[in-house]
PDB file of C-alpha atoms and ligand atoms in Angstrom:
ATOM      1  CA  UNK A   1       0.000   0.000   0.000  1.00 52.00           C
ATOM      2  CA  UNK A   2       2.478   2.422   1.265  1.00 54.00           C
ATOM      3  CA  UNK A   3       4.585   1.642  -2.332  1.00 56.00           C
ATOM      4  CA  UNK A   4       1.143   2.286  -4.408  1.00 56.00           C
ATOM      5  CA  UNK A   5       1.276   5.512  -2.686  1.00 52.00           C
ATOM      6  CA  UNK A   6       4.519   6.596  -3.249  1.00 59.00           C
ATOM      7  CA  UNK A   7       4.502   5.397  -6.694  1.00 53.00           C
ATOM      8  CA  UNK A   8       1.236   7.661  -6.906  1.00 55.00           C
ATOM      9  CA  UNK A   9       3.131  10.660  -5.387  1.00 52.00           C
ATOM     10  CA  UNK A  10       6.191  10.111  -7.828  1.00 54.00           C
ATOM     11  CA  UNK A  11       3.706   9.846 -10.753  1.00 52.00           C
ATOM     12  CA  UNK A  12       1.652  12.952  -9.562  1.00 51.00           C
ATOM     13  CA  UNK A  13       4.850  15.104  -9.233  1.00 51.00           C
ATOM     14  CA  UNK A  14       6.669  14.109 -12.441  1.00 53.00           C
ATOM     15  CA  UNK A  15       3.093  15.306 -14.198  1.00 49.00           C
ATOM     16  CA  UNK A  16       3.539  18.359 -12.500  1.00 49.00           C
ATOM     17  CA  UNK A  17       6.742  18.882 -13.925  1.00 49.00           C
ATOM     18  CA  UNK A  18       6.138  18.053 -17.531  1.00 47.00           C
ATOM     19  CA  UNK A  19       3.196  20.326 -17.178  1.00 48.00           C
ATOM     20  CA  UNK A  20       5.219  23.268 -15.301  1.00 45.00           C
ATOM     21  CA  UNK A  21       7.988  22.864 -18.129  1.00 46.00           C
ATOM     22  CA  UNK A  22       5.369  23.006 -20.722  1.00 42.00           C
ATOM     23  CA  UNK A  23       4.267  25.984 -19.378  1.00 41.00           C
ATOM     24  CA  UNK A  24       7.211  27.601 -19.635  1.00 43.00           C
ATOM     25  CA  UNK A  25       8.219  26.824 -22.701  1.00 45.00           C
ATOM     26  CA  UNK A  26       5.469  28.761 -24.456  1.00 46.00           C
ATOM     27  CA  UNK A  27       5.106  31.454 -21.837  1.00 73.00           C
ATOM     28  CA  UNK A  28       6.685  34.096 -23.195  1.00 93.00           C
ATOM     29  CA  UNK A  29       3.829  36.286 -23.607  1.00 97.00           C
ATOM     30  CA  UNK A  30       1.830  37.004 -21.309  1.00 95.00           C
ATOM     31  CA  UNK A  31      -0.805  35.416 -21.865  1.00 96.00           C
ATOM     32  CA  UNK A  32      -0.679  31.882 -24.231  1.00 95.00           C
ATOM     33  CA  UNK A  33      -0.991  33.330 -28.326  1.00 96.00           C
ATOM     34  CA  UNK A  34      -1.578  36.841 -27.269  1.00 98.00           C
ATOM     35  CA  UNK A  35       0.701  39.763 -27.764  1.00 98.00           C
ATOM     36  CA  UNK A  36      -0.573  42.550 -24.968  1.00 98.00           C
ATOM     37  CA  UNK A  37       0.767  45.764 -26.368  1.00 98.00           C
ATOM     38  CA  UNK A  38       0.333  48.964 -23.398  1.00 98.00           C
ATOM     39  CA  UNK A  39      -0.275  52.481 -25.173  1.00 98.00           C
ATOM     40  CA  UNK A  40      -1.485  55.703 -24.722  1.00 96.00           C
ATOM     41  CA  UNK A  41      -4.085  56.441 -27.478  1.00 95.00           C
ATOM     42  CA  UNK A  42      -3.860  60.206 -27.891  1.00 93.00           C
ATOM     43  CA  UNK A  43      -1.053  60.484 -29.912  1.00 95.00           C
ATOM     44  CA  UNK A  44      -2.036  60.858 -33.668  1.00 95.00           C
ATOM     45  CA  UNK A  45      -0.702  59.379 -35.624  1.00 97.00           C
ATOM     46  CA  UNK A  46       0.939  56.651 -33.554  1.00 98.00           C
ATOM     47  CA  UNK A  47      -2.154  55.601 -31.642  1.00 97.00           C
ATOM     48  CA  UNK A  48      -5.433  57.005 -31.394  1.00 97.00           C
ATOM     49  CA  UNK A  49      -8.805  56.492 -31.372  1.00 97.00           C
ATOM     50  CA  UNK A  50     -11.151  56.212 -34.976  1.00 97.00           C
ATOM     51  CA  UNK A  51     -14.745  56.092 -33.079  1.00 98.00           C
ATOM     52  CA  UNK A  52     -14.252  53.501 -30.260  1.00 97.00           C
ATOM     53  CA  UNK A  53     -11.392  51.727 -32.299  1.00 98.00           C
ATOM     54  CA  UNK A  54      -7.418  52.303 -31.468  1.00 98.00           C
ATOM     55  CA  UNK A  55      -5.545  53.052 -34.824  1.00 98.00           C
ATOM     56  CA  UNK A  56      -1.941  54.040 -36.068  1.00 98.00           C
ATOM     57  CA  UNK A  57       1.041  53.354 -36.789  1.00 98.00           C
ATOM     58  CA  UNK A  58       2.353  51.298 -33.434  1.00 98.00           C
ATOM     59  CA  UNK A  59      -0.784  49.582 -33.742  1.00 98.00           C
ATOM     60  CA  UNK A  60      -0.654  48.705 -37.205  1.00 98.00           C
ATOM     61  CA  UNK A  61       3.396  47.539 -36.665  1.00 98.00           C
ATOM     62  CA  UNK A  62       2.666  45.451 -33.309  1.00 98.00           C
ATOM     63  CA  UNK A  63      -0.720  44.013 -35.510  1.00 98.00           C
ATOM     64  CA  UNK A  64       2.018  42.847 -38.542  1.00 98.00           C
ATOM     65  CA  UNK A  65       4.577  41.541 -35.862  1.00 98.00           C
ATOM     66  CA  UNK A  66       1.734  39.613 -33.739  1.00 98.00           C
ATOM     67  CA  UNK A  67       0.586  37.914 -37.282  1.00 98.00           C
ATOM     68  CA  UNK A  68       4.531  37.273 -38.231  1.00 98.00           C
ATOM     69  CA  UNK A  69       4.433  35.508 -34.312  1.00 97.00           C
ATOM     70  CA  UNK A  70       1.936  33.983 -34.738  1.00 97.00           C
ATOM     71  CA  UNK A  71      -0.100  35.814 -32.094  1.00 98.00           C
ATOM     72  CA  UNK A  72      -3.519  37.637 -31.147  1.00 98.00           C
ATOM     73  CA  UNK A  73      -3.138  41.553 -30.760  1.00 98.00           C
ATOM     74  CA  UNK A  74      -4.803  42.968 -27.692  1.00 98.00           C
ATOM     75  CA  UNK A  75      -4.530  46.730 -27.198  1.00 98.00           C
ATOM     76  CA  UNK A  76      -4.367  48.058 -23.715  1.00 98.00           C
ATOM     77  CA  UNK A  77      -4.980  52.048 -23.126  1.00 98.00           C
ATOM     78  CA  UNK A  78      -3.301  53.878 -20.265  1.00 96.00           C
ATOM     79  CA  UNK A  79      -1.320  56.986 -19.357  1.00 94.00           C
ATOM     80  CA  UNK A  80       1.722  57.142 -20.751  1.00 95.00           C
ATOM     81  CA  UNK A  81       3.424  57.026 -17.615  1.00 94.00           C
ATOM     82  CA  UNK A  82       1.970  53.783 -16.619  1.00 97.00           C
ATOM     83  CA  UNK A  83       3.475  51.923 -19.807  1.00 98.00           C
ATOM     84  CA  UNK A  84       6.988  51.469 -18.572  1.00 98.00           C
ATOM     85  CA  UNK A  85       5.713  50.003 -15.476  1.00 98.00           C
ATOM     86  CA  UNK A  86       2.831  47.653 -17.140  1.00 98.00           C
ATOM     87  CA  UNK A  87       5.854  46.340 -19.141  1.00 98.00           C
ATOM     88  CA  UNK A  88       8.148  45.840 -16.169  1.00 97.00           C
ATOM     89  CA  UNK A  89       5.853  43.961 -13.912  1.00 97.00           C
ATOM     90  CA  UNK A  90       4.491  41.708 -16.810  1.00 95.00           C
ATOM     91  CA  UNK A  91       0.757  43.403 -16.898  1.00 97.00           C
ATOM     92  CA  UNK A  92       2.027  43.693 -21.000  1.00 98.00           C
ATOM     93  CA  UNK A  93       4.149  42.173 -23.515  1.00 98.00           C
ATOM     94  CA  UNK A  94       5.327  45.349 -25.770  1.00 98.00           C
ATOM     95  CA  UNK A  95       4.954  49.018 -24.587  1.00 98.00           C
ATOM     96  CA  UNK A  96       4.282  50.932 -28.438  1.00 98.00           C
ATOM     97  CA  UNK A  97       3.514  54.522 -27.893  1.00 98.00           C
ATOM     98  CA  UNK A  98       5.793  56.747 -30.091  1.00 98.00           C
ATOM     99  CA  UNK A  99       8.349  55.785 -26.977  1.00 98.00           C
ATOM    100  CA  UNK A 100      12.075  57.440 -27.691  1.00 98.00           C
ATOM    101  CA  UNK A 101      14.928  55.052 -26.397  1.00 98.00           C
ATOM    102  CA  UNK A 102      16.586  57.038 -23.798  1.00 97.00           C
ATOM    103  CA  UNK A 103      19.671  56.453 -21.020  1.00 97.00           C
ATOM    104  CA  UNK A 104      16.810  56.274 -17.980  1.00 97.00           C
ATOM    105  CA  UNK A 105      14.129  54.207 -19.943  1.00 98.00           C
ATOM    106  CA  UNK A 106      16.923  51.759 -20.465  1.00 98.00           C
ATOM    107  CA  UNK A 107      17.493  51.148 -17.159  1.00 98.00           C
ATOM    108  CA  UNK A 108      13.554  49.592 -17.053  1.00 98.00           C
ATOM    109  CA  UNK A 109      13.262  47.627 -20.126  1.00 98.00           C
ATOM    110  CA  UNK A 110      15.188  46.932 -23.395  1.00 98.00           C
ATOM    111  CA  UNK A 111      13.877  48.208 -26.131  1.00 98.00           C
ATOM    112  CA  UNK A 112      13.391  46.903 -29.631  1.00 98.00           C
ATOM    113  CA  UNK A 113      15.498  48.086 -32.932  1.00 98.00           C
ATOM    114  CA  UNK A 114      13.870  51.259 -33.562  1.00 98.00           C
ATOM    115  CA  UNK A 115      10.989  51.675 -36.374  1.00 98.00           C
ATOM    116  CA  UNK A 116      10.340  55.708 -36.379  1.00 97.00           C
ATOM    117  CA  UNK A 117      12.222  59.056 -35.774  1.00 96.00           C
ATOM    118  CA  UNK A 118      10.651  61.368 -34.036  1.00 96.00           C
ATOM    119  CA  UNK A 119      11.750  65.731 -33.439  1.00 96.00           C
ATOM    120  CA  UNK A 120      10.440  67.550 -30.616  1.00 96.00           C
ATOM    121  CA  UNK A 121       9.338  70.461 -32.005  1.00 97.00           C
ATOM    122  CA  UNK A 122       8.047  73.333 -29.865  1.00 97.00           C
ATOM    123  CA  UNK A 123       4.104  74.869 -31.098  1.00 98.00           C
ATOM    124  CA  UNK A 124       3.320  78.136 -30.071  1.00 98.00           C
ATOM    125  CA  UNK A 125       0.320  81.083 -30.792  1.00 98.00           C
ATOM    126  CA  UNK A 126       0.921  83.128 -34.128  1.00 97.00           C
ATOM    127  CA  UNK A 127       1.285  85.850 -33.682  1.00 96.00           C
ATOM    128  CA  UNK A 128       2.885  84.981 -29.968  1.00 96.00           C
ATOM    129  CA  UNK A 129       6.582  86.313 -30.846  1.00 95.00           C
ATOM    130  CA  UNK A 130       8.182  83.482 -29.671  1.00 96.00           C
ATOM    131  CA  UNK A 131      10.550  82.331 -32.239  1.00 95.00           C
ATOM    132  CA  UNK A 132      13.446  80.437 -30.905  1.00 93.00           C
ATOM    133  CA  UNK A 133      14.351  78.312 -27.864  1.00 92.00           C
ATOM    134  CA  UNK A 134      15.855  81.147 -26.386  1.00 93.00           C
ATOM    135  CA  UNK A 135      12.472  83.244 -26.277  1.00 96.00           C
ATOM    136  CA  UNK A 136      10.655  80.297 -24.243  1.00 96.00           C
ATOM    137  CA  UNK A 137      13.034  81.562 -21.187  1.00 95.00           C
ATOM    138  CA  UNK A 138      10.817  82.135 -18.881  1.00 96.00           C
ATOM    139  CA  UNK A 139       7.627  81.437 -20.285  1.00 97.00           C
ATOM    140  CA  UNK A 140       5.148  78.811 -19.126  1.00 98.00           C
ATOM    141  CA  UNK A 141       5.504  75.454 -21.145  1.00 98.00           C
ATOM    142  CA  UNK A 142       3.021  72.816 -21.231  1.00 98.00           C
ATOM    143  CA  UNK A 143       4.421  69.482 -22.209  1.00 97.00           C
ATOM    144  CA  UNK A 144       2.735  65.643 -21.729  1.00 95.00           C
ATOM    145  CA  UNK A 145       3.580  64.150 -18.025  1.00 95.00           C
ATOM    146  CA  UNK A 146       6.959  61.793 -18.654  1.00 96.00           C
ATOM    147  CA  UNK A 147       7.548  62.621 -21.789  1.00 97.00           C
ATOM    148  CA  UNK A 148      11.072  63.675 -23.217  1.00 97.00           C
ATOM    149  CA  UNK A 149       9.315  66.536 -24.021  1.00 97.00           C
ATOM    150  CA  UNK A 150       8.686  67.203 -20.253  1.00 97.00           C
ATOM    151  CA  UNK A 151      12.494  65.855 -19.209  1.00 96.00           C
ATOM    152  CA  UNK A 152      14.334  68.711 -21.755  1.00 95.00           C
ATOM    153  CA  UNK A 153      12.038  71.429 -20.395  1.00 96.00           C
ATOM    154  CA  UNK A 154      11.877  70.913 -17.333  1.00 96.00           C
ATOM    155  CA  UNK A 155      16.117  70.446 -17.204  1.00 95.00           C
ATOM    156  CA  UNK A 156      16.985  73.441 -19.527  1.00 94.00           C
ATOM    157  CA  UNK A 157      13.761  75.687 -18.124  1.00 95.00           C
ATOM    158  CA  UNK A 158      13.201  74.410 -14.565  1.00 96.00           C
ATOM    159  CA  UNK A 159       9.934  72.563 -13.255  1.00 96.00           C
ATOM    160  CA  UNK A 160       8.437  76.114 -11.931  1.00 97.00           C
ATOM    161  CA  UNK A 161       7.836  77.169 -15.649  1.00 98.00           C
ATOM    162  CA  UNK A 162       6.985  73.518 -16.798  1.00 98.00           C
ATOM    163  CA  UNK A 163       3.066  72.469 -16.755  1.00 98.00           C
ATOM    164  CA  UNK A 164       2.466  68.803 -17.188  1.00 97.00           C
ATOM    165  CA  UNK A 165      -0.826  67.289 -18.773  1.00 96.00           C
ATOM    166  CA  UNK A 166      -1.441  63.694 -18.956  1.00 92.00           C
ATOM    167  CA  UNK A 167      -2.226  63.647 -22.837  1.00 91.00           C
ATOM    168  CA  UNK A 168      -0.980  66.097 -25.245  1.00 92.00           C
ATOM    169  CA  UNK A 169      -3.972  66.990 -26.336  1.00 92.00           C
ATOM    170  CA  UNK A 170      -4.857  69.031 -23.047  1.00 95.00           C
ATOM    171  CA  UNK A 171      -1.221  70.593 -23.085  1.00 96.00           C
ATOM    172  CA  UNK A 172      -2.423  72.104 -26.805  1.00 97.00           C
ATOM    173  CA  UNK A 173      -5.785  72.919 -25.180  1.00 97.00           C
ATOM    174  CA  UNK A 174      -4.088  74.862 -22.025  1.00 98.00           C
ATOM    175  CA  UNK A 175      -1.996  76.522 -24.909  1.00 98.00           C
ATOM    176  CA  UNK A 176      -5.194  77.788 -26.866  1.00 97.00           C
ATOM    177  CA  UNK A 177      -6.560  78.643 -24.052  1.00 97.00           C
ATOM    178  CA  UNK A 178      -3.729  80.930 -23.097  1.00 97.00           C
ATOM    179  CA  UNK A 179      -2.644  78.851 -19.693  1.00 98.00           C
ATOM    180  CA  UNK A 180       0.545  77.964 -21.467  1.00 98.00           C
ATOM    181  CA  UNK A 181       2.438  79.743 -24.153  1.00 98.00           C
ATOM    182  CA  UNK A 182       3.997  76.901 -25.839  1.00 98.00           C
ATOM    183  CA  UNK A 183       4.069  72.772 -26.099  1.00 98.00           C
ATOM    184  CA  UNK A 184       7.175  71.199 -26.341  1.00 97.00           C
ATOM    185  CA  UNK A 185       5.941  67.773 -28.251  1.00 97.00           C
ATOM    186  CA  UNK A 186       6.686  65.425 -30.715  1.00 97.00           C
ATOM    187  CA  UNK A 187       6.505  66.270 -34.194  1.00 96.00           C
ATOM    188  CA  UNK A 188       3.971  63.971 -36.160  1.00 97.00           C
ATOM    189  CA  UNK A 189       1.248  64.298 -32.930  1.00 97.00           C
ATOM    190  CA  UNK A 190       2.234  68.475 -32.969  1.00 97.00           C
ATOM    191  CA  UNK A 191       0.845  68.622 -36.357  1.00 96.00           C
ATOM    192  CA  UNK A 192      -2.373  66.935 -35.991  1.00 95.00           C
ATOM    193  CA  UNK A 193      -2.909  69.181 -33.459  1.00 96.00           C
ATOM    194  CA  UNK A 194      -2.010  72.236 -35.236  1.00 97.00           C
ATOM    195  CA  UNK A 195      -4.188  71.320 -37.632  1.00 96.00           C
ATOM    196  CA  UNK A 196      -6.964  70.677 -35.359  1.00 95.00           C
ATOM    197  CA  UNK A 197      -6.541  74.133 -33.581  1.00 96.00           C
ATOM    198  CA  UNK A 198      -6.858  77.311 -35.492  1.00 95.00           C
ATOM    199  CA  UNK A 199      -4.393  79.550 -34.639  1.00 97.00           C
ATOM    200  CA  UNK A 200      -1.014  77.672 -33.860  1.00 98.00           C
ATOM    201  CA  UNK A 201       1.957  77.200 -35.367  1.00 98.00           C
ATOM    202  CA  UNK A 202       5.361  75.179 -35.087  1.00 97.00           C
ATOM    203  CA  UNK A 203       8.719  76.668 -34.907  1.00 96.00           C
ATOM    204  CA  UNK A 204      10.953  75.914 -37.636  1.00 93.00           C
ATOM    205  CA  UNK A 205      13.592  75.079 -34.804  1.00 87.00           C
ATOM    206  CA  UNK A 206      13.840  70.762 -33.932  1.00 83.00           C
ATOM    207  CA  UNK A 207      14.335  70.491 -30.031  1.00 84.00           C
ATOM    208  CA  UNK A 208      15.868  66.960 -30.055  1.00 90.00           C
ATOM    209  CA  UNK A 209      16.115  64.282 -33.151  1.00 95.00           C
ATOM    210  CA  UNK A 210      14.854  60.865 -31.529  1.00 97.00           C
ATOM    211  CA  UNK A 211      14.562  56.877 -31.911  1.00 98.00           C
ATOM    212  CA  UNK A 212      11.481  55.104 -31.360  1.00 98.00           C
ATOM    213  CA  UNK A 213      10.850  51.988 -30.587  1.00 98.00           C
ATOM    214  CA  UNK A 214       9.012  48.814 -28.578  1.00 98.00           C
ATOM    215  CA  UNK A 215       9.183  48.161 -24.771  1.00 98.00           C
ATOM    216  CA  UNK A 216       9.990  44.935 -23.848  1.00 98.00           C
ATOM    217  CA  UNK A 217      10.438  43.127 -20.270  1.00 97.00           C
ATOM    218  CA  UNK A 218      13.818  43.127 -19.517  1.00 97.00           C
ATOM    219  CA  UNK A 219      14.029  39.712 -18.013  1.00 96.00           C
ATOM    220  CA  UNK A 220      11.760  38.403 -21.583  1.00 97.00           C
ATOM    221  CA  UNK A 221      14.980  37.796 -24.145  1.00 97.00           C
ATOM    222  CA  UNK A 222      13.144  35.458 -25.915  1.00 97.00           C
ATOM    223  CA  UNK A 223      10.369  37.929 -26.764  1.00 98.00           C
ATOM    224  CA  UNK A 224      12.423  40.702 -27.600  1.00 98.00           C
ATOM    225  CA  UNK A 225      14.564  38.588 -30.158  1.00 98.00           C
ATOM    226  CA  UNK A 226      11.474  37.393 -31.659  1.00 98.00           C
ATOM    227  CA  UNK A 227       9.914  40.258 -31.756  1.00 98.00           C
ATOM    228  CA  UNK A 228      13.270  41.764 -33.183  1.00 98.00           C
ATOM    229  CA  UNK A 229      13.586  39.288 -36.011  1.00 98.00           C
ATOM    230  CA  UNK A 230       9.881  40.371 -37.062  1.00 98.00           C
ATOM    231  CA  UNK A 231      10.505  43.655 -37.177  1.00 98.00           C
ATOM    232  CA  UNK A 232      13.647  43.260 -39.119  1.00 98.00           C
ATOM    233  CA  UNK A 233      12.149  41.342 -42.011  1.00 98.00           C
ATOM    234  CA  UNK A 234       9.198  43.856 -41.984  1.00 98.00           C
ATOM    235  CA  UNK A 235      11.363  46.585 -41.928  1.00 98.00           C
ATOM    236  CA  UNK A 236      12.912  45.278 -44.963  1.00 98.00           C
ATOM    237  CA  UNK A 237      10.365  44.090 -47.074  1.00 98.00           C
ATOM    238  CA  UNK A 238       9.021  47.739 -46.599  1.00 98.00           C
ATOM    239  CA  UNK A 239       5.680  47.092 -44.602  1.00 98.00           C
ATOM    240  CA  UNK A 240       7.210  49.368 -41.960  1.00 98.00           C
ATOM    241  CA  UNK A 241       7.546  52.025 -44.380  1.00 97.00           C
ATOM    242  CA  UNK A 242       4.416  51.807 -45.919  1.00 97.00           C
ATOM    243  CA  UNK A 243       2.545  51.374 -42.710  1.00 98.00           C
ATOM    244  CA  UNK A 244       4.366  55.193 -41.907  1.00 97.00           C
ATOM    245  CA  UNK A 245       3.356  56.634 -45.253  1.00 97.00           C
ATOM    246  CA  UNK A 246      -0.123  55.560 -45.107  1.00 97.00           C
ATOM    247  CA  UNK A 247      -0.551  57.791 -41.923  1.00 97.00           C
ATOM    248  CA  UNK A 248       2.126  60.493 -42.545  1.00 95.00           C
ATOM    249  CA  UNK A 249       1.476  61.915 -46.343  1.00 84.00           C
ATOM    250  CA  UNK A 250       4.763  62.447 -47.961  1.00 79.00           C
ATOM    251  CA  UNK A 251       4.821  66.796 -47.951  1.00 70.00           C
TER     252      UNK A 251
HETATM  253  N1  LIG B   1       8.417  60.411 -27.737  1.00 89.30           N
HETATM  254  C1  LIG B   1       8.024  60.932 -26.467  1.00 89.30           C
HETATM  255  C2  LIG B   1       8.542  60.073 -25.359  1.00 89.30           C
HETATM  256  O1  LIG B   1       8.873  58.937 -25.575  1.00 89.30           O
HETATM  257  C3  LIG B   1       6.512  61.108 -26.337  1.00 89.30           C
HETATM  258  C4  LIG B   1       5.750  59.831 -26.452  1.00 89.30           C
HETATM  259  C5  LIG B   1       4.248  59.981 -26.184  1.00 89.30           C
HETATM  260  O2  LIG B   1       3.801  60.986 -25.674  1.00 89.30           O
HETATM  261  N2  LIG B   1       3.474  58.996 -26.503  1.00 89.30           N
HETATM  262  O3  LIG B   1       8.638  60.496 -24.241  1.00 89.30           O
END
């Protein structure tokens, strides 16, 4: 009896094994065929919303990476600031939100090989006379919480004349409204909302020239070379560049 038992513990506990090691063989999303991808959907044209849908360009790049993978796309919305931490404490996969590589970031999560540039560009009033950096001295600037955007000003201008806003949008809005008088911002976002706001402009100056590119878990190698090698081939078979010029005309 006591040798049926142990023979039944044995058996019990190898099964547990082959099923743990299954487990972890596939688990490296996630959640089993899904790729969860954290953004911040106010940021035209990377990710926004079309009605109730999420569209852009990181959506449409994670979408052609999940299908290369193999994998289901699921979209989750959230401050930006949140994004970095969903993809550190495994809540997502991929972190896509027009994110720059920087030093600090790095120190978080690795990031992918990078599919976009992006400029920080500075919008102001016309009319405002502001026309270089060096006339924002001393002025308020509105700029989106975390953002590079919000890490130059605040540096080279000092937090007292730096107003954060957790989207973009409401930094523009506090800038039409006169509560800021300029946005330091990302290029391709600050002219959809130039265009969307009578009465702004964009100063020929570019702030900073930056990479972007995917969040991954640092501790998740095997995602980020996957997820690496599909980005490659799609970067050169030109679906990456066509995905770009479908949502940024050529001027
Ligand atoms: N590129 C900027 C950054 O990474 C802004 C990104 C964003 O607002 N979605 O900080």
């Amino acid at each position: 009896m006591k040798k049926i038992l142990s023979l039944a513990l044995v058996l019990v506990l190898s099964l547990t094994m082959v099923v743990g090691c299954g487990k972890k063989e596939v688990a490296y999303t996630v959640e089993d065929g899904v790729l969860t991808m954290a953004t911040n959907a106010y940021f035209p044209p990377y990710e926004y919303y079309d009605g109730t849908e999420i569209v852009g360009i990181d959506i449409e790049i994670a979408q052609a990476v999940a299908d290369k993978l193999g994998l289901e796309l699921k979209i989750e919305d959230m401050e930006f600031d949140s994004i970095i931490i969903a993809v550190q404490r495994g809540k997502a996969d991929v972190g896509l939100a027009g994110m720059t590589v920087t030093e600090d970031r790095l120190k978080s999560v690795s990031f992918s090989e990078s599919y976009a540039t992006g400029i920080q560009v500075v919008i102001v009033k016309e009319g405002s006379g502001i026309e270089s950096l060096e006339d924002l001295e001393g002025k308020k600037i509105g700029v989106q919480l975390a953002t590079t955007g919000d890490i130059y000003a605040t540096d080279e201008f000092g937090s007292d004349y730096v107003h954060q806003y957790n989207k973009g949008n409401d930094a523009v809005l506090a800038l039409v409204q006169g509560k800021v008088d300029a946005v330091i911002i990302d290029n391709e976002p600050a002219k959809n909302f130039v265009t969307a706001n009578e009465g702004l402009t964009i100063l020929p100056t570019e702030y900073a020239v930056e990479d972007y590119a995917a969040a991954i878990n640092k501790d998740n190698t095997e995602l980020l070379e996957k997820f690496n090698e599909a980005l490659k081939a799609l970067i050169e078979d030109g679906t990456v560049q066509k995905i770009i010029d479908k949502y940024i005309p050529a001027e």
